[in-house]
CSV table of C-alpha atoms and ligand atoms in Angstrom, one decimal:
chain,number,residue,atom,x,y,z
A,16,MET,CA,-7.1,13.5,23.7
A,17,GLY,CA,-5.2,10.9,21.8
A,18,LYS,CA,-2.4,11.1,19.6
A,19,GLY,CA,-0.5,8.8,16.8
A,20,SER,CA,1.5,8.8,14.2
A,21,GLY,CA,2.4,6.7,11.1
A,22,PHE,CA,5.6,6.6,8.8
A,23,GLY,CA,5.6,7.5,5.1
A,24,LYS,CA,7.2,5.1,2.8
A,25,THR,CA,8.7,4.6,-0.5
A,26,ILE,CA,8.5,1.0,-2.6
A,27,LEU,CA,12.0,0.1,-3.6
A,28,PHE,CA,11.0,-2.8,-5.5
A,29,GLY,CA,7.7,-4.7,-6.5
A,30,GLU,CA,4.9,-2.0,-6.6
A,31,HIS,CA,1.7,-3.6,-8.3
A,32,PHE,CA,3.6,-6.9,-8.4
A,33,VAL,CA,3.0,-7.2,-4.8
A,34,VAL,CA,-0.6,-7.3,-5.0
A,35,HIS,CA,-0.4,-10.5,-7.1
A,36,GLY,CA,2.0,-12.3,-4.3
A,37,VAL,CA,5.4,-11.1,-5.5
A,38,PRO,CA,7.7,-9.9,-2.9
A,39,GLY,CA,8.5,-6.4,-2.6
A,40,ILE,CA,11.0,-4.1,-0.6
A,41,ALA,CA,9.5,-0.9,0.9
A,42,SER,CA,11.3,1.6,3.3
A,43,ALA,CA,9.8,4.1,5.7
A,44,VAL,CA,11.1,7.7,5.3
A,45,ASP,CA,11.7,10.0,7.9
A,46,SER,CA,8.6,11.9,7.5
A,47,ALA,CA,5.3,10.9,9.2
A,48,ALA,CA,1.7,11.8,9.4
A,49,ASP,CA,0.4,12.7,13.0
A,50,SER,CA,-3.0,12.6,14.3
A,51,VAL,CA,-5.0,13.9,17.4
A,52,VAL,CA,-8.3,12.6,18.1
A,53,LYS,CA,-10.7,14.0,20.7
A,54,LYS,CA,-14.1,12.6,21.7
A,55,THR,CA,-17.2,14.4,21.1
A,56,ALA,CA,-21.0,14.3,21.6
A,57,ASN,CA,-21.7,13.0,18.0
A,58,GLY,CA,-20.6,13.2,14.3
A,59,ILE,CA,-17.1,12.6,12.9
A,60,LYS,CA,-15.2,15.7,11.8
A,61,VAL,CA,-11.9,15.7,10.1
A,62,THR,CA,-9.6,18.5,9.9
A,63,ASP,CA,-6.8,17.8,7.3
A,64,GLU,CA,-3.7,20.0,7.6
A,65,ARG,CA,-1.3,18.1,5.8
A,66,THR,CA,0.7,20.0,3.3
A,67,GLY,CA,1.6,18.6,-0.2
A,68,ALA,CA,0.0,18.2,-3.8
A,69,LYS,CA,-2.5,20.8,-4.4
A,70,GLY,CA,-6.2,19.2,-4.2
A,71,TYR,CA,-4.8,15.8,-2.5
A,72,ALA,CA,-7.0,16.2,0.5
A,73,ASP,CA,-10.1,17.2,-1.5
A,74,LYS,CA,-9.8,14.5,-4.2
A,75,LYS,CA,-9.3,11.9,-1.4
A,76,LYS,CA,-11.9,13.4,0.9
A,77,LEU,CA,-14.7,10.5,0.1
A,78,GLN,CA,-12.1,7.6,0.1
A,79,GLN,CA,-10.7,9.2,3.5
A,80,LEU,CA,-14.3,9.1,5.1
A,81,GLU,CA,-14.9,5.5,4.0
A,82,SER,CA,-11.5,4.4,5.3
A,83,ILE,CA,-12.4,6.1,8.9
A,84,GLU,CA,-15.5,4.0,8.8
A,85,ARG,CA,-13.8,1.0,7.9
A,86,MET,CA,-11.3,1.4,10.6
A,87,LEU,CA,-13.7,2.2,13.1
A,88,LYS,CA,-15.7,-0.9,12.4
A,89,ALA,CA,-12.3,-2.9,12.6
A,90,MET,CA,-11.9,-1.4,16.2
A,91,ASN,CA,-15.5,-2.5,17.2
A,92,LEU,CA,-16.8,1.0,17.2
A,93,ASP,CA,-19.9,2.2,15.8
A,94,PRO,CA,-19.4,4.8,13.2
A,95,LYS,CA,-23.0,5.8,13.3
A,96,THR,CA,-22.9,6.6,17.3
A,97,VAL,CA,-19.4,7.5,17.9
A,98,GLY,CA,-18.4,11.3,17.9
A,99,MET,CA,-14.9,12.6,17.6
A,100,ASP,CA,-13.1,15.4,16.2
A,101,ILE,CA,-9.8,14.1,14.0
A,102,TRP,CA,-7.0,16.2,13.3
A,103,LEU,CA,-4.3,15.2,10.6
A,104,GLY,CA,-1.0,16.9,10.1
A,105,GLY,CA,2.8,16.0,10.3
A,106,ASN,CA,5.9,16.5,8.0
A,107,LEU,CA,4.8,13.7,5.5
A,108,PRO,CA,3.8,15.8,2.4
A,109,GLY,CA,0.4,14.7,0.9
A,110,PHE,CA,2.0,13.3,-2.5
A,111,SER,CA,0.6,10.4,-4.2
A,112,GLY,CA,2.9,7.5,-3.9
A,113,LEU,CA,4.4,8.0,-0.5
A,114,GLY,CA,2.0,6.0,1.4
A,115,ALA,CA,0.2,9.1,2.7
A,116,SER,CA,-3.0,7.3,3.0
A,117,ALA,CA,-1.6,4.4,4.9
A,118,ALA,CA,0.3,6.6,7.1
A,119,SER,CA,-2.7,8.5,7.9
A,120,SER,CA,-4.6,5.7,8.8
A,121,VAL,CA,-2.0,4.3,11.0
A,122,ALA,CA,-1.7,7.7,12.6
A,123,ILE,CA,-5.7,8.1,13.2
A,124,ALA,CA,-5.9,4.3,14.3
A,125,ARG,CA,-3.2,5.0,17.2
A,126,ALA,CA,-4.7,8.2,18.1
A,127,ILE,CA,-8.3,6.8,18.3
A,128,ALA,CA,-7.0,3.7,20.4
A,129,GLU,CA,-5.4,6.2,22.9
A,130,GLU,CA,-8.4,8.5,23.1
A,131,PHE,CA,-10.9,5.5,23.5
A,132,GLU,CA,-8.5,3.6,25.8
A,133,LEU,CA,-8.3,0.6,23.6
A,134,THR,CA,-5.2,-1.6,23.5
A,135,PHE,CA,-3.9,-3.0,20.4
A,136,SER,CA,-0.6,-4.5,19.3
A,137,ASP,CA,1.3,-3.0,16.3
A,138,GLU,CA,0.3,-6.2,14.6
A,139,GLN,CA,-3.6,-5.3,15.2
A,140,ILE,CA,-3.0,-1.7,14.2
A,141,ASN,CA,-1.4,-2.8,11.0
A,142,ASP,CA,-4.7,-5.1,10.3
A,143,ILE,CA,-6.9,-2.0,11.2
A,144,ALA,CA,-4.9,0.3,8.7
A,145,TYR,CA,-5.3,-2.6,6.1
A,146,GLU,CA,-9.0,-2.3,6.3
A,147,ALA,CA,-8.7,1.3,6.1
A,148,GLU,CA,-6.6,1.1,3.2
A,149,LYS,CA,-9.1,-0.7,1.1
A,150,ALA,CA,-11.1,2.4,0.7
A,151,TYR,CA,-8.1,3.9,-1.0
A,152,ALA,CA,-6.7,1.1,-3.0
A,153,GLY,CA,-9.5,-1.5,-3.5
A,154,ASN,CA,-7.6,-4.9,-3.0
A,155,PRO,CA,-4.2,-3.5,-1.5
A,156,SER,CA,-1.3,-5.7,-0.8
A,157,GLY,CA,-0.8,-4.4,2.5
A,158,ILE,CA,2.8,-3.3,1.9
A,159,ASP,CA,1.9,0.4,2.6
A,160,ASN,CA,0.2,-0.2,5.9
A,161,THR,CA,2.9,-2.4,7.0
A,162,ALA,CA,5.8,0.0,6.4
A,163,ALA,CA,3.4,2.8,7.9
A,164,THR,CA,3.0,0.8,11.1
A,165,PHE,CA,6.6,-0.8,11.7
A,166,GLY,CA,8.9,1.6,9.9
A,167,GLY,CA,12.3,0.5,8.9
A,168,LEU,CA,13.3,-1.3,5.6
A,169,ILE,CA,10.9,-4.0,4.9
A,170,TRP,CA,10.6,-7.3,3.0
A,171,PHE,CA,6.9,-7.9,2.3
A,172,GLU,CA,5.1,-11.1,0.6
A,173,LYS,CA,1.2,-11.1,0.6
A,174,ASN,CA,-0.1,-14.3,1.3
A,175,LEU,CA,-2.8,-14.8,-1.1
A,176,THR,CA,-4.9,-17.6,0.7
A,177,GLY,CA,-5.6,-15.2,3.4
A,178,GLY,CA,-2.9,-16.6,5.8
A,179,GLU,CA,-0.4,-14.5,7.5
A,180,ASN,CA,1.7,-12.2,5.1
A,181,LYS,CA,5.5,-12.7,5.2
A,182,ILE,CA,7.0,-9.5,6.8
A,183,GLU,CA,10.7,-9.4,7.5
A,184,GLN,CA,12.9,-6.2,8.7
A,185,LEU,CA,15.9,-6.0,6.3
A,186,SER,CA,19.2,-4.2,7.6
A,187,ILE,CA,21.8,-2.2,5.6
A,188,ARG,CA,25.0,-0.9,6.8
A,189,GLU,CA,23.8,2.8,6.8
A,190,PRO,CA,20.9,5.0,5.9
A,191,VAL,CA,21.3,6.2,2.2
A,192,GLU,CA,20.0,9.3,0.7
A,193,ILE,CA,17.2,9.4,-1.9
A,194,ILE,CA,15.0,12.0,-3.4
A,195,ILE,CA,11.4,11.7,-4.0
A,196,GLY,CA,10.1,13.9,-7.0
A,197,ASN,CA,6.3,14.7,-7.1
A,198,THR,CA,4.8,14.9,-10.6
A,199,GLY,CA,1.9,16.9,-8.9
A,200,ILE,CA,-0.7,14.5,-10.5
A,201,VAL,CA,-3.0,13.1,-7.8
A,202,ALA,CA,-3.2,9.4,-8.8
A,203,ASN,CA,-6.1,7.0,-8.2
A,204,THR,CA,-4.4,4.0,-6.6
A,205,LYS,CA,-7.3,1.8,-6.9
A,206,ALA,CA,-7.9,2.3,-10.7
A,207,MET,CA,-4.0,1.6,-11.1
A,208,VAL,CA,-4.2,-1.6,-9.4
A,209,GLU,CA,-7.6,-2.7,-11.0
A,210,GLY,CA,-6.1,-1.9,-14.4
A,211,VAL,CA,-3.2,-4.1,-13.9
A,212,GLY,CA,-5.3,-6.8,-12.8
A,213,GLU,CA,-7.5,-6.5,-15.9
A,214,ARG,CA,-4.3,-6.3,-18.2
A,215,LYS,CA,-3.0,-9.4,-16.4
A,216,LYS,CA,-6.4,-11.4,-17.2
A,217,GLN,CA,-6.2,-10.3,-20.7
A,218,ASN,CA,-2.4,-11.2,-21.4
A,219,PRO,CA,-1.5,-14.0,-19.1
A,220,GLU,CA,1.5,-15.1,-21.0
A,221,LYS,CA,3.0,-11.5,-21.4
A,222,TYR,CA,2.4,-10.7,-17.7
A,223,GLY,CA,3.5,-13.9,-16.4
A,224,ALA,CA,6.8,-13.5,-18.0
A,225,ILE,CA,7.0,-9.9,-16.5
A,226,PHE,CA,5.8,-10.9,-12.9
A,227,LYS,CA,8.6,-13.6,-13.0
A,228,GLN,CA,11.2,-11.0,-13.7
A,229,ALA,CA,9.7,-8.8,-11.0
A,230,GLU,CA,10.1,-11.6,-8.4
A,231,GLN,CA,13.7,-12.2,-9.6
A,232,LEU,CA,14.4,-8.4,-9.2
A,233,ALA,CA,13.0,-8.5,-5.4
A,234,TYR,CA,15.4,-11.2,-4.4
A,235,ASP,CA,18.5,-9.5,-6.2
A,236,GLY,CA,17.4,-6.1,-4.6
A,237,LYS,CA,17.4,-7.7,-1.1
A,238,LYS,CA,20.8,-9.1,-1.9
A,239,ALA,CA,22.2,-6.0,-3.2
A,240,LEU,CA,20.8,-4.0,-0.3
A,241,GLU,CA,22.0,-6.5,2.4
A,242,GLU,CA,25.8,-6.3,0.5
A,243,PHE,CA,25.5,-2.5,0.3
A,244,ASP,CA,26.1,-2.7,-3.5
A,245,LEU,CA,24.5,0.6,-4.1
A,246,ARG,CA,25.3,0.7,-7.9
A,247,LYS,CA,23.7,-2.6,-8.3
A,248,VAL,CA,20.8,-1.4,-6.2
A,249,GLY,CA,20.2,1.4,-8.6
A,250,ALA,CA,20.6,-0.9,-11.8
A,251,LEU,CA,17.7,-3.1,-10.4
A,252,MET,CA,15.6,0.0,-9.7
A,253,ASN,CA,16.3,1.0,-13.3
A,254,GLU,CA,15.2,-2.3,-14.3
A,255,ASN,CA,12.1,-2.2,-12.3
A,256,HIS,CA,11.0,1.0,-13.8
A,257,ARG,CA,11.2,-0.8,-17.2
A,258,LEU,CA,8.8,-3.6,-16.0
A,259,LEU,CA,6.4,-0.9,-14.4
A,260,GLN,CA,6.3,0.8,-18.0
A,261,GLU,CA,5.6,-2.5,-19.5
A,262,ILE,CA,2.5,-3.1,-17.4
A,263,GLU,CA,1.4,0.4,-18.2
A,264,VAL,CA,1.3,2.1,-14.8
A,265,SER,CA,4.1,4.9,-15.5
A,266,CYS,CA,3.2,8.0,-17.3
A,267,ASN,CA,5.1,10.8,-19.3
A,268,GLU,CA,5.6,12.9,-16.2
A,269,LEU,CA,7.1,10.2,-14.4
A,270,ASP,CA,9.4,9.0,-17.4
A,271,ILE,CA,10.6,12.5,-17.8
A,272,LEU,CA,11.7,12.5,-13.8
A,273,VAL,CA,13.4,9.3,-14.0
A,274,ASP,CA,15.3,10.3,-17.2
A,275,LEU,CA,16.2,13.5,-15.7
A,276,ALA,CA,17.5,12.1,-12.2
A,277,ARG,CA,19.8,9.5,-14.0
A,278,LYS,CA,21.2,12.1,-16.2
A,279,GLN,CA,22.2,14.0,-13.2
A,280,GLY,CA,24.0,11.0,-11.9
A,281,ALA,CA,21.4,9.2,-9.8
A,282,PHE,CA,22.5,5.5,-9.2
A,283,GLY,CA,19.1,4.3,-10.4
A,284,ALA,CA,15.5,5.9,-10.5
A,285,LYS,CA,12.1,4.5,-10.9
A,286,MET,CA,8.4,5.4,-10.2
A,287,THR,CA,7.4,4.5,-6.8
A,288,GLY,CA,3.8,3.6,-5.6
A,289,GLY,CA,0.4,3.2,-7.7
A,290,GLY,CA,1.8,5.2,-10.7
A,291,GLY,CA,-0.1,7.1,-13.2
A,292,GLY,CA,1.3,10.3,-11.6
A,293,GLY,CA,2.4,10.6,-7.9
A,294,CYS,CA,6.0,10.1,-7.2
A,295,MET,CA,9.2,9.1,-8.4
A,296,LEU,CA,12.4,7.8,-6.4
A,297,ALA,CA,16.1,8.0,-7.1
A,298,LEU,CA,19.0,6.7,-5.3
A,299,THR,CA,21.5,9.4,-4.6
A,300,PRO,CA,24.0,8.4,-2.1
A,301,GLY,CA,25.8,11.4,-0.4
A,302,LYS,CA,24.4,14.8,0.5
A,303,MET,CA,26.1,16.5,-2.8
A,304,LEU,CA,24.5,14.1,-5.4
A,305,GLN,CA,21.1,14.2,-3.4
A,306,GLU,CA,21.4,18.1,-3.7
A,307,LYS,CA,22.4,17.9,-7.2
A,308,VAL,CA,19.5,15.6,-8.3
A,309,ALA,CA,16.9,17.3,-6.1
A,310,SER,CA,17.7,20.9,-7.5
A,311,ALA,CA,17.7,19.8,-11.0
A,312,ILE,CA,14.1,18.3,-10.6
A,313,GLU,CA,13.1,21.6,-8.6
A,314,ASN,CA,14.4,23.6,-11.5
A,315,ALA,CA,12.2,21.7,-13.9
A,316,GLY,CA,9.4,23.0,-11.6
A,317,PHE,CA,8.6,19.9,-9.5
A,318,GLU,CA,8.5,19.4,-5.7
A,319,VAL,CA,10.9,17.2,-4.3
A,320,LEU,CA,11.4,15.3,-0.9
A,321,ARG,CA,15.0,14.9,0.2
A,322,THR,CA,15.3,11.9,2.7
A,323,LYS,CA,16.8,8.5,3.2
A,324,ILE,CA,16.0,4.8,3.3
A,325,GLY,CA,17.1,2.3,5.9
A,326,ILE,CA,16.6,4.6,8.7
A,327,GLN,CA,16.3,2.5,11.8
A,328,LYS,CA,12.7,2.4,13.3
A,329,GLN,CA,12.3,4.3,16.4
B,426,MEV,C1,0.9,1.5,-3.6
B,426,MEV,O1,1.8,2.3,-2.8
B,426,MEV,C2,1.4,0.1,-4.1
B,426,MEV,C3,0.6,-0.7,-4.8
B,426,MEV,O2,1.5,-1.9,-5.0
B,426,MEV,C4,-0.6,-1.0,-4.2
B,426,MEV,C5,-0.6,-2.0,-3.1
B,426,MEV,O3,0.2,-2.7,-3.0
B,426,MEV,O4,-1.5,-2.3,-2.3
B,426,MEV,C6,0.5,0.0,-6.2
C-alpha cells in the first residue's frame, strides 16, 4: 500500500496571465488531498471520497481518468496492463479554484511511486503532476502542480520556450488569515484558459496592455508581501480582480462574493483560479476579521474555507 499527499493552493496574483509567461504568486493552504494506492491484478479503480462542491467528482470523472493515464505514462507504467485501486480523500474540499485537481495528482503520483517502489524527486513528481494536469487544464502554466508539490508561498514564471520554469519560495513575516468562498459552480478550467487565449489573439492591443499591468502587479505584490504591507497586498488583489474581469473570466457570483467580502472589511478580495465559477479569496488578517467575512459569506448561502497563506512548508 502506498500513500501520498498534495497541497491545496490559492493564487494571490496572476491566474490566467501565468499561462502566457507573466509571473504569478500562489500559496499553499493548510488543507491537502490524500491518496492511498494498492496494486491489484488488473484495471484501475478510483474511489473518490473528497468532500466539496456537489457534483465536482462526477463532472471531473473523465478528466480524472485521462489524467491518471497521462500520469502513469509519465512514470513509465503502462495504463493498459497495470492494475491498482486508488483512493482519494483528505481535508481539501473539492472546490473549483483550490487546485484540487493538481493536489490530487500530486497525492496519487506520490502514492503510486511508494506502492510500485519507484523513486522520484519532488521535481520529478512536479513534472509528472504537470502531465496529469493537462487533462484538466489543456495548456496549464504549471503553477497549480508546483504549489501542490512544494507547498509554501511561491513565485512562479512559466518558461514559454520549454526550458525550466522559474520557481522561487517567498517568505513573509508570519502566516496571514484568508477565507476562500465557493460560488458552488463547478468550473471548466480548460475552457476558461482556451477562452482567454482566443480573446487575446483577437484583441492583441487591449490584451497586451492588460497583461503588462498584470506583470507589474505580480512584482508589486511580491514586494508588498515581503514588506508585510497587508493593506497594499489587499489593494493589489482588488486591482488583480479588475484585470480578471477585463479578460472576462470572472462571473456574477464571484463578483458578488468579492464585493461582500470587501464591504465586511476584507483588506482585498479577488477571484482565484480559473474563474467562471469556482472560488474567490479575501485577505482577512486576524481571526476576528476572518470570522466576520466568513460568516457573512456563509449567511449569504455559500461555503467557506478558513485558512492561511504563507504557512511554512512541512
Ligand atoms: C488555475 O488554477 C490557474 C490558471 O492560471 C491555469 C493555469 O495556470 O494553468 C487559470
